[in-house]
Short mmCIF file of C-alpha atoms in Angstrom, two decimals:
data_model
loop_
_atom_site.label_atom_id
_atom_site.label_comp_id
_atom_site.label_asym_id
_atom_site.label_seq_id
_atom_site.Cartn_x
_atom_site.Cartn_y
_atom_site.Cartn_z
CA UNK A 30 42.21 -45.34 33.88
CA UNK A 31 44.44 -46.82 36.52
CA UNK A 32 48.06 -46.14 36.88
CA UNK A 33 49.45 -49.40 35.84
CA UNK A 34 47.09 -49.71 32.51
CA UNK A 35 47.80 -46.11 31.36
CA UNK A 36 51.40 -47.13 31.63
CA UNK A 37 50.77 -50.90 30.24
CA UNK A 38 48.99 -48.72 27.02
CA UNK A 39 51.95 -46.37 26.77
CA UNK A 40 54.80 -47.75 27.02
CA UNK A 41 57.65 -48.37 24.51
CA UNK A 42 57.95 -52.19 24.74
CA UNK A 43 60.69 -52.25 22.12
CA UNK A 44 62.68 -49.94 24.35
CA UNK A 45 62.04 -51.42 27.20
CA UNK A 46 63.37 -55.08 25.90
CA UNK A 47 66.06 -53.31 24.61
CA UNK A 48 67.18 -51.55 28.52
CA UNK A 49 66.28 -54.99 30.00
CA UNK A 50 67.77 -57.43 27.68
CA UNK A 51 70.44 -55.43 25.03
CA UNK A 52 71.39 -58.89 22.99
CA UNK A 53 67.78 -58.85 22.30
CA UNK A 54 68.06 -57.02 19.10
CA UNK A 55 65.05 -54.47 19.92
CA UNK A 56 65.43 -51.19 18.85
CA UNK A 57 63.10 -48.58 20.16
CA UNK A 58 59.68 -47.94 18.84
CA UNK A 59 60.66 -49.98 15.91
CA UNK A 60 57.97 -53.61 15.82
CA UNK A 61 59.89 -56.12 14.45
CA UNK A 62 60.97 -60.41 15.31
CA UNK A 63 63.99 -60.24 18.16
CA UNK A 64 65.70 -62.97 20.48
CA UNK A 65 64.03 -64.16 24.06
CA UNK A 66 67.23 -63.60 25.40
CA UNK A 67 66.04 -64.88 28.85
CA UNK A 68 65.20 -68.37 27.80
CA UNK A 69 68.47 -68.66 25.57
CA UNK A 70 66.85 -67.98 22.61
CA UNK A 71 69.01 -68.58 19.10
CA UNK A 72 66.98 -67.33 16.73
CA UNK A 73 64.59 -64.68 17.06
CA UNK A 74 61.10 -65.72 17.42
CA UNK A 75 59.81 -62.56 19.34
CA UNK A 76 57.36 -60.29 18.20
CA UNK A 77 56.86 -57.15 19.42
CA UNK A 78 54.18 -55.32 17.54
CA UNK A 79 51.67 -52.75 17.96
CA UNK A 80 47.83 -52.97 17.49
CA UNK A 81 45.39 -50.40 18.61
CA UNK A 82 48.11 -47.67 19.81
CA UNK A 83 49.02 -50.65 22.29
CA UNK A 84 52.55 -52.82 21.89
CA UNK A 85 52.31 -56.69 22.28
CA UNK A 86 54.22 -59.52 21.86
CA UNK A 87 54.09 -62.98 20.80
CA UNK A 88 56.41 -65.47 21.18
CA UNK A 89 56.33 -67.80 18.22
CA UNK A 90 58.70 -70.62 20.36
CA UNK A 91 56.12 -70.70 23.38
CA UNK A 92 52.67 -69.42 22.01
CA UNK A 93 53.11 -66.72 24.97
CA UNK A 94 51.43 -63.35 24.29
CA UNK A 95 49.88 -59.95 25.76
CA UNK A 96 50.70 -57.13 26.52
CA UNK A 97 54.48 -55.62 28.57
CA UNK A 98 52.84 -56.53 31.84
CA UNK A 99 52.72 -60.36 30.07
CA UNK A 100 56.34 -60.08 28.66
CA UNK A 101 57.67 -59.00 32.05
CA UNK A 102 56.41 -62.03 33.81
CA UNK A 103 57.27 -64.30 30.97
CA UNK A 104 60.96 -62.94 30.78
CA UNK A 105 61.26 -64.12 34.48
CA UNK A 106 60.34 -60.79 36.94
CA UNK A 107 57.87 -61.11 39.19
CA UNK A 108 54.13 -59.57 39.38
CA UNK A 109 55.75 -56.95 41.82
CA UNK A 110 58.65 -56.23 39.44
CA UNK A 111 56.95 -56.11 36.67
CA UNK A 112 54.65 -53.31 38.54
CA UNK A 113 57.85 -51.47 39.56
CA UNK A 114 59.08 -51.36 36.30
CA UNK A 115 56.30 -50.33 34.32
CA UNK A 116 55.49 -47.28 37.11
CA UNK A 117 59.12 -45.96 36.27
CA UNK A 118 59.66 -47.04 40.11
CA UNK A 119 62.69 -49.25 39.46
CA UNK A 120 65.64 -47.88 37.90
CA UNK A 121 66.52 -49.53 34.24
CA UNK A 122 69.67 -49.62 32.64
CA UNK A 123 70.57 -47.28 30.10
CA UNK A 124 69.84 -47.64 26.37
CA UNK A 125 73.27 -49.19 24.66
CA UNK A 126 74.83 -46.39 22.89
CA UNK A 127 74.27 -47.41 19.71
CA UNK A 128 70.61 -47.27 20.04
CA UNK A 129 70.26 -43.97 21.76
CA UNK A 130 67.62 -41.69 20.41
CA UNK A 131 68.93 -39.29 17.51
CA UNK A 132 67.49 -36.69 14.94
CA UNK A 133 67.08 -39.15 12.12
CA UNK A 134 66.91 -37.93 8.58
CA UNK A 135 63.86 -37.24 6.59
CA UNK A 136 63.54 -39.99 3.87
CA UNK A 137 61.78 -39.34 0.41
CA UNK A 138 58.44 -40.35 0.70
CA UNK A 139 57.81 -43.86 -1.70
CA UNK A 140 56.40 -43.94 -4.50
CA UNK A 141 54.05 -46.35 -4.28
CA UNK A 142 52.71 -47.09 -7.68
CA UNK A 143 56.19 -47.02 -8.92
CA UNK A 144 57.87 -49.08 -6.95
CA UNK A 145 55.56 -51.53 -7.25
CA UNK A 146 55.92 -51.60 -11.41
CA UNK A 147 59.11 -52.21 -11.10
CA UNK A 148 59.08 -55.04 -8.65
CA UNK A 149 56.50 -56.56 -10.87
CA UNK A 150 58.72 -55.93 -13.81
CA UNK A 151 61.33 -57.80 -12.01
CA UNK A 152 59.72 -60.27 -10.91
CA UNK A 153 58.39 -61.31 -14.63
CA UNK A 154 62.18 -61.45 -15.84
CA UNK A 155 62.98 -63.93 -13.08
CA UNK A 156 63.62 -67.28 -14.45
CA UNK A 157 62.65 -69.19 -11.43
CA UNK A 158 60.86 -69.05 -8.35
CA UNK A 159 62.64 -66.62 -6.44
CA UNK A 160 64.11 -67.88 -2.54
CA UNK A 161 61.28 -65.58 -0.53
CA UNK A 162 59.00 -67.75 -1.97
CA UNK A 163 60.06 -70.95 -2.09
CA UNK A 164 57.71 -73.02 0.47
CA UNK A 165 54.81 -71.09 0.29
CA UNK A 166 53.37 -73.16 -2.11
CA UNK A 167 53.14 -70.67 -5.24
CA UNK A 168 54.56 -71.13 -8.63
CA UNK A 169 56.20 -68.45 -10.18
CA UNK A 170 53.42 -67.81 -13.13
CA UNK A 171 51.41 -67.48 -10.39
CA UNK A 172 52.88 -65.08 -7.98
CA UNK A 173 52.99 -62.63 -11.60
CA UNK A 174 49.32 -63.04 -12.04
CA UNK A 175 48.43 -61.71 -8.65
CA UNK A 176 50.95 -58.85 -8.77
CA UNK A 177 53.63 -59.69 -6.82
CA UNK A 178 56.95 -58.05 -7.22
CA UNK A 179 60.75 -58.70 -6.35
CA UNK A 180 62.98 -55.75 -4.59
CA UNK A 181 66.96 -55.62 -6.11
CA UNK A 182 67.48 -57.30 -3.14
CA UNK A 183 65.36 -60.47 -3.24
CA UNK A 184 62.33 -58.95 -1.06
CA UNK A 185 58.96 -60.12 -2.02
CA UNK A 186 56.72 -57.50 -3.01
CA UNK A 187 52.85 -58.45 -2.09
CA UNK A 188 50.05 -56.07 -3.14
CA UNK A 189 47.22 -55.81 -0.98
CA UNK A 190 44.27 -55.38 -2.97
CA UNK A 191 41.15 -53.57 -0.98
CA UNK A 192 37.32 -55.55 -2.05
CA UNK A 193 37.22 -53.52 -5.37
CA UNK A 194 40.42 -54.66 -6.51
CA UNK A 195 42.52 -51.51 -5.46
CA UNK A 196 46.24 -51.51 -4.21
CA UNK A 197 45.77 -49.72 -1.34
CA UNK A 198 49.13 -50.92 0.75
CA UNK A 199 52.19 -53.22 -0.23
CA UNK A 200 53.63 -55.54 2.43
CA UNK A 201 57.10 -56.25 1.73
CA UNK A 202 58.57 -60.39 3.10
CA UNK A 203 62.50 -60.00 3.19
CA UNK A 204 64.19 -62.94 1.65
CA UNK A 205 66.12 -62.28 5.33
CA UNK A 206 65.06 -61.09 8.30
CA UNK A 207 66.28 -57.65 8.90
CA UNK A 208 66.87 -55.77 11.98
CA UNK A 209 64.80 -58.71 13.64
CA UNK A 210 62.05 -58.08 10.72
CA UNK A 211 60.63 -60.38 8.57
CA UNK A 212 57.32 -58.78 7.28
CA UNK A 213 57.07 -54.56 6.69
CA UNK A 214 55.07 -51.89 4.43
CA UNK A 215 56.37 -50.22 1.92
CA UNK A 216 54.88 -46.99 2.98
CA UNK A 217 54.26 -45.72 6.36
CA UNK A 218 50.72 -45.11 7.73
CA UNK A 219 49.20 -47.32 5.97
CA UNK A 220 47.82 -49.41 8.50
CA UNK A 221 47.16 -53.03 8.53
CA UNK A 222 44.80 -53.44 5.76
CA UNK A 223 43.33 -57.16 5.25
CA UNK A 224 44.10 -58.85 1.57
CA UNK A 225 40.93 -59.64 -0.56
CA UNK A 226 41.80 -62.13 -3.32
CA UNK A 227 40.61 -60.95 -7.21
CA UNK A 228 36.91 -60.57 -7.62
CA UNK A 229 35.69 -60.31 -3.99
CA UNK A 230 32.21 -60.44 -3.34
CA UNK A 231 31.17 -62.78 -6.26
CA UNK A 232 31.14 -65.71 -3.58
CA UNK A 233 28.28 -67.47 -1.58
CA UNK A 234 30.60 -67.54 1.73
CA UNK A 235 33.76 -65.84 2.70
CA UNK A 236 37.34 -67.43 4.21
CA UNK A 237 39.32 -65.11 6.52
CA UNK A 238 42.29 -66.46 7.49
CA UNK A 239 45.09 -65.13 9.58
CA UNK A 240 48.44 -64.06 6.64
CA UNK A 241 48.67 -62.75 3.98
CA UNK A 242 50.53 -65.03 1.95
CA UNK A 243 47.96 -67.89 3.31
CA UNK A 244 45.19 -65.97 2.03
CA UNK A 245 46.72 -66.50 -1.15
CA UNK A 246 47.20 -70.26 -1.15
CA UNK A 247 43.74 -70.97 -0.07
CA UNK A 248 42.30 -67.62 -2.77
CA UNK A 249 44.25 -70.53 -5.49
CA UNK A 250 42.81 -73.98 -3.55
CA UNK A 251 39.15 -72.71 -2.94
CA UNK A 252 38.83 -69.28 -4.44
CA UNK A 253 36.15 -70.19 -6.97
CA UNK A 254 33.76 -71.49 -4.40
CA UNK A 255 34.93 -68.59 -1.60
CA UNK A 256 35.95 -65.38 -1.42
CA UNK A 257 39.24 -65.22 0.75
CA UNK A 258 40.31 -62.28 3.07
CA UNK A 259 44.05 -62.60 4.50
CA UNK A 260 43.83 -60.46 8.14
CA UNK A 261 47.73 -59.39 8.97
CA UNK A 262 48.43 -61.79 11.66
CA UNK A 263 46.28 -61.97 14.66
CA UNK A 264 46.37 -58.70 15.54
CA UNK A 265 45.76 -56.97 11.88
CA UNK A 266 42.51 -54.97 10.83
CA UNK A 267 39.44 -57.53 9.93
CA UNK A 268 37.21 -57.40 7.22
CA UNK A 269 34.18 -55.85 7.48
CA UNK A 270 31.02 -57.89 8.37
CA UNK A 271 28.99 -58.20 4.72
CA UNK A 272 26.06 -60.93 5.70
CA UNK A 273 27.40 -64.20 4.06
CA UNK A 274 28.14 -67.14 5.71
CA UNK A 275 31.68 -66.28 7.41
CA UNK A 276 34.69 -69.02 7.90
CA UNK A 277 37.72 -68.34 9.95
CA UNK A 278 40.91 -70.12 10.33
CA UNK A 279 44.15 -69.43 12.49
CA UNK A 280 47.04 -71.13 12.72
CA UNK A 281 46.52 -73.41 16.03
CA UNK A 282 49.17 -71.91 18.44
CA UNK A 283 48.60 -70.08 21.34
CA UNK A 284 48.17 -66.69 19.71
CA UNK A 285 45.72 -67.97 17.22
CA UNK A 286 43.53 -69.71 20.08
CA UNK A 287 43.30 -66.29 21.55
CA UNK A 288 42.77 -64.34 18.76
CA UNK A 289 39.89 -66.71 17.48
CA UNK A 290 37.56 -65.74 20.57
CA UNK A 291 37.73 -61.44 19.60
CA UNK A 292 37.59 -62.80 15.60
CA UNK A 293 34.43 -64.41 15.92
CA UNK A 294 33.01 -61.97 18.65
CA UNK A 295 33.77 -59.08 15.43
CA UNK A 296 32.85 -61.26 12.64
CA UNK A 297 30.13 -64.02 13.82
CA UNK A 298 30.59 -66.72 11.49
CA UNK A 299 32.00 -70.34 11.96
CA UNK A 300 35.45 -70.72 13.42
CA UNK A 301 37.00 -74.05 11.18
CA UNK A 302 40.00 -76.44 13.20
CA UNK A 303 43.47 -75.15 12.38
CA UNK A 304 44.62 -77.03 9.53
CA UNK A 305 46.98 -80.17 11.03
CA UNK A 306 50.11 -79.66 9.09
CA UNK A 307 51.24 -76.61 9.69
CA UNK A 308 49.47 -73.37 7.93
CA UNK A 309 47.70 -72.81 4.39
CA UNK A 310 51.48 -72.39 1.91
CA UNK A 311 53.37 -75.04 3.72
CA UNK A 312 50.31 -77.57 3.12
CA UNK A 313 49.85 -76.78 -0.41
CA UNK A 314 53.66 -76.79 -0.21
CA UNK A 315 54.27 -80.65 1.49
CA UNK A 316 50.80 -82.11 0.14
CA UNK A 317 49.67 -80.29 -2.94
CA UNK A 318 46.95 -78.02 -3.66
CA UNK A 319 44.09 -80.34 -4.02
CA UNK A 320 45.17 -81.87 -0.38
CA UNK A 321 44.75 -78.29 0.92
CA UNK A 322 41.78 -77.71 -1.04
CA UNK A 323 39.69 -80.49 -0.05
CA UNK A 324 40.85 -80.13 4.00
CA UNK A 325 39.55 -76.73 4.31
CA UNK A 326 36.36 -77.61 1.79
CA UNK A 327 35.64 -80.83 4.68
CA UNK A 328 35.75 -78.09 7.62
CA UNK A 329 33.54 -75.84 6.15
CA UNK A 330 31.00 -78.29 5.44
CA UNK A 331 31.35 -79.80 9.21
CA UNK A 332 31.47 -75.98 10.46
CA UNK A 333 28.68 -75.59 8.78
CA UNK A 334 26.24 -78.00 9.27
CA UNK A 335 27.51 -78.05 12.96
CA UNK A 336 25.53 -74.97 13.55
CA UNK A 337 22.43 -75.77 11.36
CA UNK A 338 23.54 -74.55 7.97
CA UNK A 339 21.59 -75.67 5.03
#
């Protein structure tokens, strides 16, 4: 392995955004959504994430992604810079105080079964569709059938059920991103697990579809006639291969154009057109489920009988 892509594979990226760029938010070695601060960036709409060992970004404003090498150039260095920095042959400012490396305390390991009961248990007294939901195109009888939960704080608690119907990880949304977060686990180590919707494998054909919370939607538009798999973003863990015909849909930005190519390479199968308002919850959310249903139903069939199917 070359110099530049043993660095490129072990580097810190959240560290490094953090030396380069401070108002950024990053934090090191902690993934999370924090602020381009080199193209003025408000909001943050940068990912920083790891996947394989590797950290990558995407940014959700400009579809850019890759790897530190790709951030680097995107944030405005050249390719000589960018070289420079990543062989530790440019000096980089220090990290602000406040996110200097300490001993950090041991935390009490979750309890996973636990805190999920009472999240569900919570979430059953609610009286109304709590805020972390609201858009994604769920009622709230619904989002208590498939197990979902509520933290004291508002967080949505999302079970992610394994192909025998198994809670094998819960992904937590916060009502508000924190520390640049939107999306975590509940547990560490878990991995990034795909969600199979309730009675997987009972299908002709399977949907996998990049989110969670997408998965969901389409599991309640078209779940009777497929089985649904939700992979965890782009990046996440896919589903293994089973030998039934295989649909897959991503969002239609940049990310998702680039991710389709290794998705179908891994899974075979026909890759559908993103959907043209937006993804799975916010169509179910603006145009109803029977709008959502029937879209994805019409690009399977074309997918389908594009290549031959019968």
């Amino acid at each position: 392995m070359d110099p530049l892509t043993q660095a490129i594979d072990t580097v810190d990226l959240p560290e490094l955004v953090a030396r380069l760029f401070p108002e950024s938010g990053a934090r090191p070695g902690r993934p999370g959504l924090y602020r381009a601060v080199w193209r003025g960036d408000k909001k943050p709409s940068l990912s920083l994430f790891k996947a394989g060992g590797v950290w990558f970004f995407r940014d959700h404003a400009t579809g850019e992604s890759g790897n530190a090498y790709h951030l680097l150039l995107a944030a405005g260095f050249s390719k000589a810079e960018a070289v420079e920095i990543l062989l530790g042959e440019r000096p980089l400012p220090e990290l602000p105080k406040r996110l200097r490396r300490g001993k950090e305390k041991p935390k009490p390991p979750v309890d996973l079964g636990a805190a999920l009961s009472e999240a569900q248990a919570r979430l059953r007294e609610a009286k109304e569709l709590p805020e972390v939901l609201k858009g994604r195109g769920l009622t709230l009888r619904e989002a208590v059938l498939l197990g979902m939960g509520l933290s004291p704080e508002g967080d949505l608690y999302l079970p992610v059920y394994d192909p025998e119907g198994r809670v094998v990880a819960v992904k937590v949304r916060h009502r508000e991103p924190k520390e640049g977060q939107r999306y975590r686990y509940l547990t560490r180590g878990c991995g990034t697990p795909p969600w199979y919707g309730p009675g997987y494998g009972k299908r002709a054909g399977v949907l996998v579809v990049e989110g969670e919370l997408n998965a969901v939607a389409l599991y309640l538009a078209v779940g009777d006639l497929l089985d649904v798999v939700g992979v965890a973003g782009v990046n996440g863990t896919l589903p293994e291969p089973d030998g039934r015909p295989t649909f897959l849909l991503l969002d239609g930005d940049e990310a998702g154009r680039k991710a389709a190519e290794r998705w179908q390479a891994e899974l075979g199968g026909y890759l559908l057109a993103p959907l043209e308002d937006g993804d799975a919850c916010e169509v179910a959310e603006a145009r109803g489920r029977e709008a959502l249903r029937k879209e994805v139903l019409a690009r399977v069939a074309e997918a389908f009988l594009e290549r031959g199917g019968v």
